[in-house]
Amino acid sequence: MGELRLMKGNEVIAEAAIRCGCDGYFGYPITPQSEVMETLMARKPWEETGMVVVQAESEVAAINMVYGGAGCGKKVMTSSSSPGISLKQEGITYIAGAELPCLVVNVVRGGPGLGTIQPAQSDYFQAVKGGGHGDYKLIVLAPNSVQEMNDFVDLGFELAFKYLNPVMILSDGIIGQMMEKVELSDIKPRMTDEYIAKNHGSWATTGKPGSRNRNIITSLELDSAKQEKFNHKLQAKYAKIQEDEVRFDTYKAEDADYLIVAYGSSSRISKKAVELARAKGIKVGLIRPITLFPFPVKELNGFAKKVKGMLTVEMSAGQMIEDVKLAVECSIPVEHFGRYGGMIPSPDEIVAALEQKIIGG
Amino acid sequence: MDVKDIIKEENLVYKKSAIITDNTMHYCPGCTHGTVHKVVAEVIEEMGIQDKTIGVSPVGCSVLAYNYLDIDWQQAAHGRAPAVATAINRLYPEKYVFAYQGDGDLASIGCAEIIHACNRGENITVIFINNAIYGMTGGQMAPTTLEGMKTATTPYGRDVKLAGYPLKITELIAQLPGTCLVTRESAESAVAVRKLKKMIRKAFENTGKKKGTSFIEVVSTCNSGWKLSPVESNTWMKENMFPFYPLGTMKDI
């Protein structure tokens, strides 16, 4: 059993980063995720593990610092909230194009524009459909507890290095700000120079020894035929990720007549809605995608053969619902219930929406 | 007679640096980039730091600098080279990290990144090629384009009422306490190249001594963008660029 603490989701991101051997964090303050950098600065990990923490001049600079650090084969990350993540899109697409590993945490707030500092899930499209320019994908992990904020930092880095691809933790203002009991991970040492040379020496820019060719981190290819070939390689990687890395969770789904599909905070609220509905005699279950890319397409398709309808619950005007509809191939009714702009759905509202839109509909 | 009959060891008075690759450079004849690349390569070779040097190339003509110097490179997004170099320097404080940037990259889109990297005193070298124009993109106005100078986006000459004034970014950089060496050089003559090399060597030595940011502007030509011959470009540079961007060291501590 690891060390137990009562912590905020944002604080645990910082703690988990130090414990998993992260080499560098580069960030810029924005509500509701500023506790990540504040916790790091108070913890002074450079004295403990040698981890570097830099407050950059902007989100743009921060993500380009992540590019630089990742290009050296190091375990590096940034965190921000929605408007800041929009600014980071340039760097994220370069990181995807250069096939570099890194972790980006988005503690989502409501938009568009400056929007609100209250929680939302309205950045789903931006996270799972690329976000920046060009054909690329992030691996997107959606925690629904402070414990998963802890667990997904290590998992995120593991996947980032496995696929040489940026990974995003798509959280929200509720999980970032709420305090829960968390079992902290064991401490992993940072990668040594020898480890990096052995495992990432074929691409990482650590200074060119006589024993190898120079390493170049770039996303530029002026020859269109070669660029198309590179795009094929990326698409094959994403197909492999879709095949091997789907993660999801279910609750009372086995005997369900109806399913709620929800991720992150909405899935916590929906769990209560399942209880309320079942108390009224309606057999409802919950499926929670944990990876938003790769999306649990096969699994949802399988459930579509067993249930009469699905309700997606999102703190948005309806984004994930598009992927749910594609997954079930329009074989059953799929409806959306959402509160947004910083408003949070209640379990009662969800049950009412289920009765009105799916059962009564 | 073959090349190998002419180039014999006993006849050698000059040899290409081993750091320069055999790739054919894409730069236009007369372009300053080739000369500055050569000088950087010679400094790296003479200091014996090939295995400790990481270059960061920009967006612009020198985006492909990684094809020409046999060292590890990262190619940065437009203007972001100082941020990329910051992280490499912080994670590998014993390495020699340099950013190589043009005027559009450094003084326009990357203005925030260069000011803040210099203000933090990142232990890096910045080489700033100022030819007062966007070369790669096709000769548009740069922040350093002179008043009255014709470019693709100032076809009647730069009108400061419309486009603002040419930016002396190096003078701004010199004010920042994080910088230890700030100098403006050129590369149009053997004397100028020798002086430039001395300064680039000093900059890399500063990095070795962890003295902070060394910033070297090279007032350069872009004969394709300026639509002049290489010789005419040098003359135009001396007559127009040097008076506005006077050569010399602003800070050396």
Coordinates of C-alpha atoms in Angstrom, one line a residue:
Chain A
M1 CA 0.0 0.0 0.0
G2 CA 1.4 3.3 -1.0
E3 CA 1.3 6.5 1.0
L4 CA -2.3 7.8 1.6
R5 CA -3.0 11.5 1.3
L6 CA -6.0 13.9 1.1
M7 CA -5.1 16.0 -1.9
K8 CA -6.5 18.2 -4.7
G9 CA -6.5 16.7 -8.2
N10 CA -4.1 19.5 -9.4
E11 CA -1.7 19.0 -6.5
V12 CA -1.6 15.3 -7.2
I13 CA -0.5 15.9 -10.8
A14 CA 2.5 17.6 -9.4
E15 CA 3.2 15.0 -6.8
A16 CA 2.8 12.2 -9.3
A17 CA 5.1 13.9 -11.8
I18 CA 7.9 14.0 -9.2
R19 CA 7.3 10.5 -8.1
C20 CA 7.3 9.0 -11.6
G21 CA 10.7 10.4 -12.4
C22 CA 9.6 13.4 -14.6
D23 CA 12.6 15.4 -15.8
G24 CA 10.9 18.7 -16.5
Y25 CA 7.7 20.7 -16.1
F26 CA 7.1 23.9 -18.2
G27 CA 4.0 25.8 -17.5
Y28 CA 2.1 29.1 -17.3
P29 CA -0.5 30.0 -14.7
I30 CA -4.2 29.7 -15.6
T31 CA -7.3 29.0 -13.5
P32 CA -8.4 26.3 -12.6
Q33 CA -5.0 24.4 -12.8
S34 CA -2.5 26.8 -11.3
E35 CA -2.0 24.5 -8.3
V36 CA 0.1 22.2 -10.5
M37 CA 3.0 24.6 -10.8
E38 CA 2.4 26.1 -7.4
T39 CA 2.8 22.7 -5.8
L40 CA 5.9 22.0 -7.8
M41 CA 7.5 25.3 -6.9
A42 CA 6.8 24.7 -3.2
R43 CA 8.1 21.1 -3.4
K44 CA 11.4 22.2 -5.1
P45 CA 11.9 18.8 -6.8
W46 CA 15.2 20.1 -8.3
E47 CA 16.7 19.6 -4.8
E48 CA 15.2 16.1 -4.5
T49 CA 15.3 14.4 -7.9
G50 CA 16.9 17.0 -10.2
M51 CA 13.5 17.7 -11.9
V52 CA 13.5 21.1 -13.7
V53 CA 10.5 23.4 -13.2
V54 CA 10.2 26.5 -15.4
Q55 CA 7.5 29.2 -15.3
A56 CA 7.5 30.2 -19.0
E57 CA 6.5 33.6 -20.4
S58 CA 3.4 32.1 -22.2
E59 CA 1.7 28.8 -22.9
V60 CA 3.3 29.0 -26.4
A61 CA 6.8 29.1 -24.9
A62 CA 5.9 26.4 -22.4
I63 CA 4.8 23.9 -25.0
N64 CA 7.9 24.7 -27.1
M65 CA 10.1 24.1 -24.0
V66 CA 8.3 20.7 -23.8
Y67 CA 9.2 20.1 -27.5
G68 CA 12.9 20.9 -26.7
G69 CA 13.0 18.7 -23.6
A70 CA 11.1 15.8 -25.3
G71 CA 13.5 16.1 -28.2
C72 CA 16.4 15.3 -25.8
G73 CA 14.7 12.1 -24.8
K74 CA 13.6 13.4 -21.4
K75 CA 10.3 12.9 -19.6
V76 CA 8.7 16.3 -19.8
M77 CA 5.2 17.8 -19.4
T78 CA 3.0 20.8 -19.2
S79 CA -0.4 21.6 -17.9
S80 CA -3.0 24.3 -18.6
S81 CA -6.7 24.9 -18.9
S82 CA -8.7 25.4 -22.1
P83 CA -7.7 28.9 -23.4
G84 CA -4.1 28.0 -22.6
I85 CA -4.4 24.6 -24.3
S86 CA -5.6 26.5 -27.4
L87 CA -2.4 28.4 -27.4
K88 CA -0.4 25.2 -27.0
Q89 CA -1.9 23.6 -30.2
E90 CA 1.0 24.9 -32.4
G91 CA 3.5 23.1 -30.2
I92 CA 1.4 20.0 -29.8
T93 CA 1.1 19.5 -33.6
Y94 CA 4.9 19.9 -33.9
I95 CA 5.5 17.4 -31.2
A96 CA 3.1 14.9 -32.9
G97 CA 4.8 15.6 -36.2
A98 CA 8.3 15.1 -34.8
E99 CA 7.0 11.9 -33.0
L100 CA 8.1 13.0 -29.5
P101 CA 6.8 11.7 -26.2
C102 CA 5.3 14.2 -23.7
L103 CA 2.4 14.7 -21.3
V104 CA -0.1 17.6 -21.5
V105 CA -2.7 18.0 -18.8
N106 CA -5.9 20.0 -19.6
V107 CA -8.0 20.9 -16.6
V108 CA -10.9 22.0 -18.7
R109 CA -13.0 25.2 -18.1
G110 CA -16.0 26.4 -20.0
G111 CA -15.7 28.4 -23.2
P112 CA -15.7 29.6 -25.9
G113 CA -13.2 32.5 -25.6
L114 CA -12.2 33.4 -22.1
G115 CA -15.5 31.7 -21.1
T116 CA -15.6 30.9 -17.4
I117 CA -13.2 29.5 -14.9
Q118 CA -15.8 26.9 -13.9
P119 CA -15.6 23.2 -15.0
A120 CA -16.6 22.0 -18.4
Q121 CA -16.0 19.2 -20.9
S122 CA -16.2 21.3 -24.0
D123 CA -12.7 20.6 -25.2
Y124 CA -13.4 17.0 -26.3
F125 CA -13.3 17.7 -30.0
Q126 CA -10.0 19.6 -29.6
A127 CA -8.4 16.8 -27.6
V128 CA -9.5 13.7 -29.6
K129 CA -9.7 15.1 -33.1
G130 CA -6.2 16.6 -33.2
G131 CA -6.6 20.2 -32.1
G132 CA -3.9 21.7 -34.2
H133 CA -3.3 21.5 -37.9
G134 CA -2.5 18.4 -39.8
D135 CA -3.5 14.7 -39.5
Y136 CA -2.5 13.7 -36.0
K137 CA -4.0 12.3 -32.9
L138 CA -3.2 12.5 -29.2
I139 CA -3.7 9.6 -26.8
V140 CA -6.3 11.0 -24.5
L141 CA -6.9 9.8 -20.9
A142 CA -9.9 10.9 -19.0
P143 CA -9.6 10.6 -15.2
N144 CA -12.7 10.7 -13.0
S145 CA -11.0 10.8 -9.6
V146 CA -8.1 12.3 -7.9
Q147 CA -6.7 8.8 -7.7
E148 CA -6.7 8.6 -11.5
M149 CA -5.1 12.0 -11.8
N150 CA -2.2 10.3 -9.9
D151 CA -2.3 7.1 -11.9
F152 CA -2.6 8.6 -15.3
V153 CA 0.6 10.7 -15.0
D154 CA 2.8 7.5 -14.9
L155 CA 0.5 5.7 -17.4
G156 CA 0.6 8.8 -19.7
F157 CA 4.4 8.8 -19.8
E158 CA 4.5 5.1 -20.4
L159 CA 2.2 5.4 -23.4
A160 CA 4.0 8.5 -24.7
F161 CA 7.3 6.7 -24.8
K162 CA 5.8 3.4 -26.1
Y163 CA 4.3 5.2 -29.1
L164 CA 6.5 8.3 -29.3
N165 CA 3.3 10.4 -29.2
P166 CA 2.0 13.2 -27.1
V167 CA -0.5 12.1 -24.4
M168 CA -3.2 14.3 -23.0
I169 CA -4.9 13.9 -19.6
L170 CA -8.3 15.5 -20.3
S171 CA -9.5 16.5 -16.8
D172 CA -11.8 19.2 -15.8
G173 CA -12.2 21.9 -13.1
I174 CA -14.1 19.6 -10.8
I175 CA -11.4 16.9 -10.6
G176 CA -8.6 19.5 -10.6
Q177 CA -10.1 21.3 -7.7
M178 CA -11.7 18.6 -5.6
M179 CA -10.0 16.9 -2.7
E180 CA -10.1 13.1 -2.3
K181 CA -8.1 10.4 -0.7
V182 CA -5.3 9.2 -2.9
E183 CA -2.8 6.5 -2.8
L184 CA 0.4 7.9 -4.1
S185 CA 2.6 6.0 -6.5
D186 CA 6.0 4.6 -5.4
I187 CA 9.0 6.7 -6.3
K188 CA 10.7 5.9 -9.6
P189 CA 14.2 7.3 -10.3
R190 CA 14.7 9.6 -13.2
M191 CA 16.2 8.1 -16.4
T192 CA 20.0 8.1 -16.4
D193 CA 22.0 9.5 -19.3
E194 CA 23.1 5.9 -20.0
Y195 CA 19.4 4.7 -20.1
I196 CA 18.5 7.6 -22.5
A197 CA 21.5 6.8 -24.7
K198 CA 20.6 3.1 -24.9
N199 CA 16.9 3.5 -25.3
H200 CA 16.4 6.8 -27.1
G201 CA 19.8 7.2 -28.7
S202 CA 18.5 6.6 -32.1
W203 CA 16.5 9.9 -32.1
A204 CA 17.2 12.0 -29.0
T205 CA 19.4 15.1 -29.3
T206 CA 21.9 14.7 -26.5
G207 CA 25.0 15.8 -28.4
K208 CA 26.4 13.7 -31.2
P209 CA 29.1 11.3 -30.2
G210 CA 31.5 9.9 -32.9
S211 CA 29.7 6.5 -32.6
R212 CA 26.4 7.6 -34.2
N213 CA 25.0 9.8 -36.9
R214 CA 23.6 13.2 -35.9
N215 CA 20.0 13.2 -34.6
I216 CA 17.6 15.7 -36.0
I217 CA 14.2 16.6 -34.4
T218 CA 12.0 18.0 -37.1
S219 CA 8.5 17.8 -38.5
L220 CA 9.5 19.3 -41.9
E221 CA 9.5 17.2 -45.1
L222 CA 9.4 19.2 -48.3
D223 CA 9.1 16.2 -50.6
S224 CA 5.4 15.5 -50.8
A225 CA 5.8 11.8 -51.6
K226 CA 7.9 11.4 -48.4
Q227 CA 5.5 13.4 -46.4
E228 CA 2.6 11.2 -47.5
K229 CA 4.6 8.1 -46.6
F230 CA 5.3 9.6 -43.2
N231 CA 1.6 10.3 -42.8
H232 CA 0.9 6.6 -43.6
K233 CA 3.3 5.7 -40.8
L234 CA 1.5 7.9 -38.3
Q235 CA -1.9 6.5 -39.3
A236 CA -0.6 3.0 -38.9
K237 CA 0.6 4.0 -35.4
Y238 CA -2.9 5.4 -34.5
A239 CA -4.5 2.2 -35.8
K240 CA -2.2 0.1 -33.6
I241 CA -3.1 2.4 -30.6
Q242 CA -6.8 1.9 -31.4
E243 CA -6.3 -1.9 -31.5
D244 CA -4.2 -2.2 -28.3
E245 CA -4.9 0.7 -25.9
V246 CA -8.6 1.0 -25.4
R247 CA -9.5 1.4 -21.7
F248 CA -13.0 1.7 -20.3
D249 CA -15.0 0.9 -17.3
T250 CA -18.6 -0.2 -16.7
Y251 CA -21.1 0.0 -13.9
K252 CA -24.2 -2.2 -13.8
A253 CA -24.1 -2.5 -17.5
E254 CA -24.5 -6.3 -17.8
D255 CA -28.2 -6.5 -17.3
A256 CA -29.0 -3.0 -18.4
D257 CA -31.9 -2.0 -20.8
Y258 CA -30.4 1.5 -21.2
L259 CA -26.8 2.8 -21.0
I260 CA -25.5 6.1 -20.0
V261 CA -22.2 7.0 -21.7
A262 CA -20.1 9.5 -19.8
Y263 CA -16.4 10.2 -19.0
G264 CA -14.6 12.2 -16.4
S265 CA -16.7 14.2 -13.8
S266 CA -19.9 13.4 -15.7
S267 CA -19.3 9.7 -15.2
R268 CA -19.2 10.2 -11.4
I269 CA -22.5 12.1 -11.5
S270 CA -24.0 9.5 -13.8
K271 CA -23.1 6.7 -11.4
K272 CA -25.5 8.3 -8.9
A273 CA -28.1 8.7 -11.7
V274 CA -27.8 4.9 -12.4
E275 CA -28.6 4.3 -8.7
L276 CA -31.6 6.7 -8.7
A277 CA -33.0 5.2 -11.9
R278 CA -32.6 1.6 -10.7
A279 CA -34.5 2.6 -7.5
K280 CA -37.3 3.6 -9.8
G281 CA -37.2 0.2 -11.5
I282 CA -35.4 1.3 -14.7
K283 CA -32.5 -1.0 -15.5
V284 CA -29.8 1.5 -16.4
G285 CA -26.0 1.0 -16.6
L286 CA -23.0 3.1 -17.3
I287 CA -20.1 2.8 -19.7
R288 CA -17.2 5.2 -19.0
P289 CA -14.6 5.6 -21.7
I290 CA -11.2 6.0 -20.0
T291 CA -9.3 6.5 -23.2
L292 CA -11.1 9.0 -25.4
F293 CA -8.7 8.3 -28.2
P294 CA -8.6 5.4 -28.7
F295 CA -12.4 5.4 -28.2
P296 CA -14.0 2.1 -27.1
V297 CA -15.7 1.6 -30.5
K298 CA -16.0 -2.2 -30.4
E299 CA -17.2 -2.3 -26.9
L300 CA -20.0 0.3 -27.4
N301 CA -21.0 -1.5 -30.6
G302 CA -21.3 -4.7 -28.6
F303 CA -23.5 -3.0 -26.0
A304 CA -25.7 -1.6 -28.7
K305 CA -26.8 -5.1 -29.5
K306 CA -28.0 -5.6 -25.9
V307 CA -29.6 -2.3 -24.9
K308 CA -32.6 -0.2 -26.2
G309 CA -30.9 3.2 -26.2
M310 CA -27.9 5.2 -24.9
L311 CA -27.8 8.7 -23.3
T312 CA -24.5 10.5 -23.4
V313 CA -23.9 12.9 -20.5
E314 CA -21.3 15.6 -21.1
M315 CA -20.6 19.0 -19.7
S316 CA -20.8 20.3 -23.2
A317 CA -23.3 20.9 -26.0
G318 CA -22.7 17.4 -27.2
Q319 CA -19.3 16.3 -28.5
M320 CA -18.5 12.7 -27.5
I321 CA -22.0 11.8 -28.7
E322 CA -20.7 11.9 -32.3
D323 CA -18.2 9.2 -31.5
V324 CA -20.9 7.2 -29.7
K325 CA -23.2 7.4 -32.7
L326 CA -20.5 6.3 -35.0
A327 CA -19.6 3.4 -32.7
V328 CA -23.2 2.1 -32.6
E329 CA -23.7 2.7 -36.3
C330 CA -27.1 4.3 -35.6
S331 CA -28.5 0.9 -34.6
I332 CA -30.2 2.3 -31.5
P333 CA -31.3 5.7 -30.4
V334 CA -28.5 7.8 -28.9
E335 CA -29.4 11.1 -27.3
H336 CA -27.4 13.8 -25.5
F337 CA -27.9 15.5 -22.2
G338 CA -25.5 18.3 -21.2
R339 CA -25.1 21.2 -18.9
Y340 CA -22.3 23.6 -19.9
G341 CA -20.8 27.1 -19.6
G342 CA -19.6 26.0 -16.1
M343 CA -22.9 24.5 -15.0
I344 CA -22.8 20.9 -13.6
P345 CA -25.6 18.3 -14.3
S346 CA -27.4 16.8 -11.3
P347 CA -28.2 13.1 -11.1
D348 CA -32.0 13.9 -11.0
E349 CA -31.6 15.9 -14.2
I350 CA -29.9 13.0 -15.9
V351 CA -32.6 10.5 -14.9
A352 CA -35.3 12.9 -16.1
A353 CA -33.4 13.3 -19.4
L354 CA -33.1 9.5 -19.7
E355 CA -36.9 9.1 -19.1
Q356 CA -37.8 11.9 -21.5
K357 CA -35.3 11.4 -24.4
I358 CA -34.7 7.7 -24.4
I359 CA -37.4 5.7 -22.6
G360 CA -40.3 8.0 -23.5
G361 CA -38.8 8.9 -26.9
Chain B
M1 CA 43.4 17.2 -64.6
D2 CA 41.2 15.9 -61.8
V3 CA 40.3 17.6 -58.5
K4 CA 42.4 15.0 -56.7
D5 CA 45.4 16.1 -58.7
I6 CA 45.0 19.7 -57.6
I7 CA 44.0 19.1 -54.0
K8 CA 47.0 17.5 -52.4
E9 CA 47.8 17.5 -48.7
E10 CA 51.1 19.5 -49.3
N11 CA 49.2 22.2 -51.2
L12 CA 46.5 22.7 -48.6
V13 CA 46.1 26.2 -47.3
Y14 CA 42.5 25.9 -46.4
K15 CA 40.3 23.0 -45.5
K16 CA 36.5 22.7 -45.0
S17 CA 35.6 22.1 -41.4
A18 CA 34.9 18.5 -40.6
I19 CA 31.7 19.7 -39.0
I20 CA 30.3 20.8 -42.4
T21 CA 28.5 18.0 -44.1
D22 CA 28.9 17.2 -47.8
N23 CA 25.3 18.2 -48.5
T24 CA 24.8 20.8 -51.2
M25 CA 23.6 24.0 -49.5
H26 CA 20.3 25.4 -50.8
Y27 CA 21.3 29.0 -50.0
C28 CA 21.5 31.5 -52.9
P29 CA 25.0 32.5 -54.1
G30 CA 26.1 35.5 -52.1
C31 CA 23.9 34.6 -49.1
T32 CA 25.4 35.3 -45.7
H33 CA 24.1 32.1 -44.1
G34 CA 26.8 29.9 -45.8
T35 CA 29.5 32.1 -44.3
V36 CA 28.0 32.1 -40.8
H37 CA 27.4 28.3 -40.9
K38 CA 31.1 27.9 -41.8
V39 CA 32.2 30.0 -38.9
V40 CA 30.0 28.2 -36.4
A41 CA 31.3 24.9 -37.7
E42 CA 34.9 26.0 -37.3
V43 CA 34.3 27.2 -33.7
I44 CA 32.7 23.9 -32.8
E45 CA 35.5 21.9 -34.3
E46 CA 38.3 24.0 -32.8
M47 CA 36.7 23.9 -29.4
G48 CA 36.2 20.1 -29.7
I49 CA 32.6 20.2 -28.6
Q50 CA 30.8 18.4 -31.4
D51 CA 29.5 15.8 -29.0
K52 CA 28.3 18.5 -26.6
T53 CA 26.6 20.9 -29.0
I54 CA 22.9 21.0 -29.8
G55 CA 21.7 23.5 -32.4
V56 CA 18.2 24.8 -32.7
S57 CA 17.2 25.9 -36.2
P58 CA 14.3 28.3 -36.9
V59 CA 11.6 28.6 -39.6
G60 CA 13.0 30.6 -42.6
C61 CA 15.9 30.0 -44.9
S62 CA 18.0 28.4 -42.2
V63 CA 15.3 25.9 -41.3
L64 CA 17.5 23.3 -43.0
A65 CA 20.6 24.2 -41.2
Y66 CA 20.5 20.7 -39.7
N67 CA 21.5 19.4 -43.2
Y68 CA 24.8 21.2 -43.1
L69 CA 26.4 21.0 -39.6
D70 CA 27.2 17.5 -38.4
I71 CA 25.8 18.0 -34.8
D72 CA 22.5 17.1 -33.1
W73 CA 19.7 19.6 -34.1
Q74 CA 16.2 20.5 -33.2
Q75 CA 14.1 22.4 -35.7
A76 CA 11.8 24.8 -33.8
A77 CA 8.4 26.3 -34.7
H78 CA 8.5 29.8 -36.0
G79 CA 10.1 32.1 -33.4
R80 CA 10.2 29.5 -30.7
A81 CA 13.9 28.5 -30.9
P82 CA 14.8 30.3 -27.6
A83 CA 12.1 28.4 -25.7
V84 CA 13.3 25.1 -27.2
A85 CA 16.9 26.0 -26.4
T86 CA 15.8 27.0 -22.9
A87 CA 14.6 23.5 -22.1
I88 CA 17.6 21.8 -23.7
N89 CA 19.9 24.0 -21.6
R90 CA 18.0 23.4 -18.4
L91 CA 17.9 19.6 -18.9
Y92 CA 21.5 19.4 -20.1
P93 CA 23.3 22.3 -18.4
E94 CA 26.7 20.9 -19.4
K95 CA 26.0 21.1 -23.2
Y96 CA 26.5 23.9 -25.6
V97 CA 23.1 25.0 -26.9
F98 CA 22.7 27.6 -29.6
A99 CA 19.7 29.0 -31.4
Y100 CA 20.1 30.2 -35.0
Q101 CA 17.4 32.6 -36.1
G102 CA 16.5 35.1 -38.7
D103 CA 15.0 38.6 -38.3
G104 CA 11.3 37.6 -38.9
D105 CA 11.7 34.6 -36.6
L106 CA 13.5 36.4 -33.8
A107 CA 12.3 40.0 -33.9
S108 CA 8.7 39.5 -35.0
I109 CA 6.9 36.3 -34.2
G110 CA 9.4 35.2 -31.6
C111 CA 9.9 38.6 -29.9
A112 CA 8.5 37.3 -26.6
E113 CA 10.6 34.1 -26.6
I114 CA 13.9 35.9 -27.3
I115 CA 13.3 38.7 -24.8
H116 CA 12.3 36.3 -22.0
A117 CA 15.1 33.7 -22.7
C118 CA 17.6 36.5 -22.6
N119 CA 16.0 38.1 -19.5
R120 CA 16.2 34.7 -17.7
G121 CA 19.8 34.6 -18.7
E122 CA 19.5 31.2 -20.3
N123 CA 23.0 29.8 -20.7
I124 CA 22.8 29.7 -24.5
T125 CA 24.2 31.4 -27.6
V126 CA 21.9 33.1 -30.0
I127 CA 23.0 33.8 -33.6
F128 CA 20.7 36.4 -35.2
I129 CA 20.9 36.8 -39.0
N130 CA 19.5 40.2 -39.8
N131 CA 19.0 40.7 -43.6
A132 CA 16.0 43.0 -43.1
I133 CA 13.6 40.7 -45.1
Y134 CA 11.8 37.4 -45.1
G135 CA 14.0 35.4 -47.4
M136 CA 12.4 31.9 -47.6
T137 CA 8.8 33.2 -47.8
G138 CA 9.6 35.5 -50.7
G139 CA 10.9 38.9 -49.7
Q140 CA 8.2 40.3 -47.4
M141 CA 8.8 43.1 -44.9
A142 CA 10.6 42.0 -41.7
P143 CA 10.6 43.9 -38.4
T144 CA 14.1 45.1 -39.3
T145 CA 13.2 46.3 -42.8
L146 CA 14.6 49.8 -43.2
E147 CA 12.3 52.9 -43.7
G148 CA 11.6 53.3 -47.4
M149 CA 12.9 49.8 -48.3
K150 CA 10.9 48.0 -50.9
T151 CA 9.8 44.5 -50.2
A152 CA 6.9 42.2 -51.4
T153 CA 4.6 43.6 -48.8
T154 CA 5.9 47.2 -48.9
P155 CA 6.0 47.6 -52.7
Y156 CA 6.2 51.4 -52.4
G157 CA 8.8 51.3 -49.6
R158 CA 8.3 50.8 -45.9
D159 CA 6.1 53.7 -44.7
V160 CA 6.5 54.0 -41.0
K161 CA 3.0 55.5 -40.6
L162 CA 1.6 52.2 -42.0
A163 CA 4.2 49.7 -40.8
G164 CA 6.0 51.1 -37.8
Y165 CA 9.7 51.6 -37.5
P166 CA 12.5 49.1 -38.0
L167 CA 13.2 47.4 -34.8
K168 CA 16.6 47.5 -33.2
I169 CA 16.1 44.4 -31.2
T170 CA 19.7 43.9 -30.3
E171 CA 19.8 47.3 -28.5
L172 CA 16.8 46.1 -26.5
I173 CA 18.5 42.7 -25.7
A174 CA 21.6 44.6 -24.5
Q175 CA 19.5 46.2 -21.7
L176 CA 18.6 42.8 -20.2
P177 CA 20.6 41.7 -17.2
G178 CA 20.6 38.1 -18.3
T179 CA 22.8 38.7 -21.3
C180 CA 26.6 38.7 -20.9
L181 CA 27.7 39.3 -24.5
V182 CA 25.6 41.4 -27.0
T183 CA 27.3 42.4 -30.3
R184 CA 26.5 43.3 -33.8
E185 CA 28.8 41.9 -36.5
S186 CA 28.9 41.3 -40.3
A187 CA 30.4 38.8 -42.6
E188 CA 31.0 40.6 -45.9
S189 CA 34.8 40.7 -45.8
A190 CA 37.7 38.6 -44.5
V191 CA 38.3 41.1 -41.7
A192 CA 34.6 41.0 -40.7
V193 CA 34.5 37.2 -40.8
R194 CA 37.5 37.0 -38.5
K195 CA 35.9 39.4 -36.0
L196 CA 32.6 37.4 -36.2
K197 CA 34.5 34.2 -35.6
K198 CA 36.2 35.7 -32.5
M199 CA 32.8 36.7 -31.2
I200 CA 31.1 33.4 -31.8
R201 CA 34.0 31.6 -30.1
K202 CA 33.6 34.0 -27.2
A203 CA 29.9 33.2 -27.0
F204 CA 30.4 29.5 -26.9
E205 CA 33.1 30.0 -24.3
N206 CA 30.7 32.0 -22.3
T207 CA 28.3 29.0 -22.5
G208 CA 31.1 26.8 -21.2
K209 CA 31.6 29.2 -18.3
K210 CA 27.8 29.4 -17.7
K211 CA 27.8 33.2 -17.9
G212 CA 24.3 33.6 -19.3
T213 CA 23.0 34.5 -22.8
S214 CA 25.4 35.5 -25.5
F215 CA 23.7 37.3 -28.4
I216 CA 25.3 37.9 -31.8
E217 CA 23.6 39.8 -34.5
V218 CA 25.1 39.4 -38.0
V219 CA 24.0 42.2 -40.4
S220 CA 23.5 40.2 -43.5
T221 CA 22.5 40.4 -47.2
C222 CA 19.7 38.7 -49.0
N223 CA 20.5 39.4 -52.6
S224 CA 17.6 37.4 -53.9
G225 CA 15.1 39.3 -51.7
W226 CA 16.8 42.6 -52.3
K227 CA 16.9 41.9 -56.0
L228 CA 20.6 42.9 -56.3
S229 CA 23.7 41.0 -57.2
P230 CA 25.9 39.7 -54.4
V231 CA 28.4 42.5 -54.9
E232 CA 25.7 45.2 -55.1
S233 CA 24.1 43.7 -52.0
N234 CA 27.3 44.2 -50.0
T235 CA 27.6 47.7 -51.1
W236 CA 23.9 48.4 -50.4
M237 CA 24.3 46.8 -46.9
K238 CA 27.3 49.0 -46.1
E239 CA 25.6 52.2 -47.4
N240 CA 22.1 51.6 -45.8
M241 CA 22.2 48.9 -43.2
F242 CA 25.4 49.8 -41.4
P243 CA 24.3 53.4 -40.6
F244 CA 21.1 52.2 -39.1
Y245 CA 22.5 49.1 -37.5
P246 CA 26.0 50.2 -36.5
L247 CA 28.5 47.4 -36.0
G248 CA 30.1 46.9 -32.6
T249 CA 29.9 45.3 -29.2
M250 CA 27.2 46.7 -26.9
K251 CA 27.9 44.5 -23.9
D252 CA 30.7 42.2 -23.0
I253 CA 31.0 41.2 -19.3

